[in-house]
Amino acid sequence: MMANRILIIEDEPLIARDLKRIITSYGYEVAGICYNSDNALDVLSKKHYDLILLDIHLQGSQNGIELAHIINKNHKKPFIFITSFADRHTLELAKVTMPVGYVVKPFNDNEVFSAKEIATYRNNQTDDTDNQLTIKKLNKIAQKPLTEKEFKIIEGIIDGKTNIQLSTKNQVSLNTIKKHIKNIYGKLKVHSKPELITKIFRKE
């Protein structure tokens, strides 16, 4: 899945236009914009698209969570949630729909692009093992070779894990994780997680 055509389902016109600007600025195509769930239900069956940017709190007869279940059942397309809500209840409802990404408003260009690239990467892993990310591939763009531990941390970052979650998973202190991330940034010549993801997937 190259995710070159992206469908936007967002009921706030200013945000929808901003998403369109971001998508097109990176060279991808907007397949359409839907401003409510009723319009989306019609468009989902008629348009050709590879990926959906889906608002959770939509106007219309369904909200974004309900629409996500319909997408999973009837259309089998990957989607990224775009939402102002990151509370535990909303996250629990969102998780069961299996989104390929979750972007919280207000967002910036890099956050949207990174979420889109991660979605493409995850689907390519499923569809084609040749596209899987490996330490060997990353070391081709690194200034110095990455260690296996650093590579595992990068995989965690791609999966959206926080520093605390990385600390727990790798059974090391939070300060150790921060040191590893600082080393990763230095080796890949980036300054933030969005920059890291952007560099990885622009080279892939």
mmCIF file of C-alpha atoms in Angstrom, residues 9-11 36-37 40 44 52-72 79-83 90 93-94 97 99:
data_model
loop_
_atom_site.group_PDB
_atom_site.id
_atom_site.type_symbol
_atom_site.label_atom_id
_atom_site.label_comp_id
_atom_site.label_asym_id
_atom_site.label_seq_id
_atom_site.Cartn_x
_atom_site.Cartn_y
_atom_site.Cartn_z
ATOM 1 C CA ILE A 9 -13.275 12.798 6.720
ATOM 2 C CA GLU A 10 -13.312 15.909 8.898
ATOM 3 C CA ASP A 11 -16.266 18.143 9.846
ATOM 4 C CA ASN A 36 -20.007 14.539 7.889
ATOM 5 C CA SER A 37 -20.479 10.801 8.295
ATOM 6 C CA ALA A 40 -18.612 9.801 4.014
ATOM 7 C CA LEU A 44 -16.466 5.463 0.822
ATOM 8 C CA ILE A 52 -8.350 7.621 5.349
ATOM 9 C CA LEU A 53 -7.806 10.516 7.766
ATOM 10 C CA LEU A 54 -10.816 10.173 10.062
ATOM 11 C CA ASP A 55 -12.109 12.636 12.666
ATOM 12 C CA ILE A 56 -13.611 10.935 15.740
ATOM 13 C CA HIS A 57 -16.276 13.496 16.698
ATOM 14 C CA LEU A 58 -18.088 13.846 13.386
ATOM 15 C CA GLN A 59 -21.382 15.453 12.524
ATOM 16 C CA GLY A 60 -23.950 13.094 11.019
ATOM 17 C CA SER A 61 -25.698 9.881 11.956
ATOM 18 C CA GLN A 62 -22.422 8.161 12.971
ATOM 19 C CA ASN A 63 -19.410 9.401 14.867
ATOM 20 C CA GLY A 64 -15.882 8.515 13.764
ATOM 21 C CA ILE A 65 -15.667 5.415 15.969
ATOM 22 C CA GLU A 66 -18.881 4.007 14.497
ATOM 23 C CA LEU A 67 -17.724 4.908 11.009
ATOM 24 C CA ALA A 68 -14.410 3.130 11.652
ATOM 25 C CA HIS A 69 -16.278 -0.108 12.396
ATOM 26 C CA ILE A 70 -18.154 0.271 9.102
ATOM 27 C CA ILE A 71 -14.880 0.876 7.245
ATOM 28 C CA ASN A 72 -13.387 -2.267 8.772
ATOM 29 C CA PHE A 79 -7.375 4.830 8.652
ATOM 30 C CA ILE A 80 -5.703 7.335 10.947
ATOM 31 C CA PHE A 81 -7.801 9.011 13.612
ATOM 32 C CA ILE A 82 -7.570 12.811 13.799
ATOM 33 C CA THR A 83 -9.060 14.103 17.049
ATOM 34 C CA THR A 90 -11.956 7.779 23.803
ATOM 35 C CA LEU A 93 -13.104 3.041 22.081
ATOM 36 C CA ALA A 94 -10.606 3.913 19.342
ATOM 37 C CA THR A 97 -11.171 -0.344 15.736
ATOM 38 C CA PRO A 99 -6.449 2.412 13.490
#
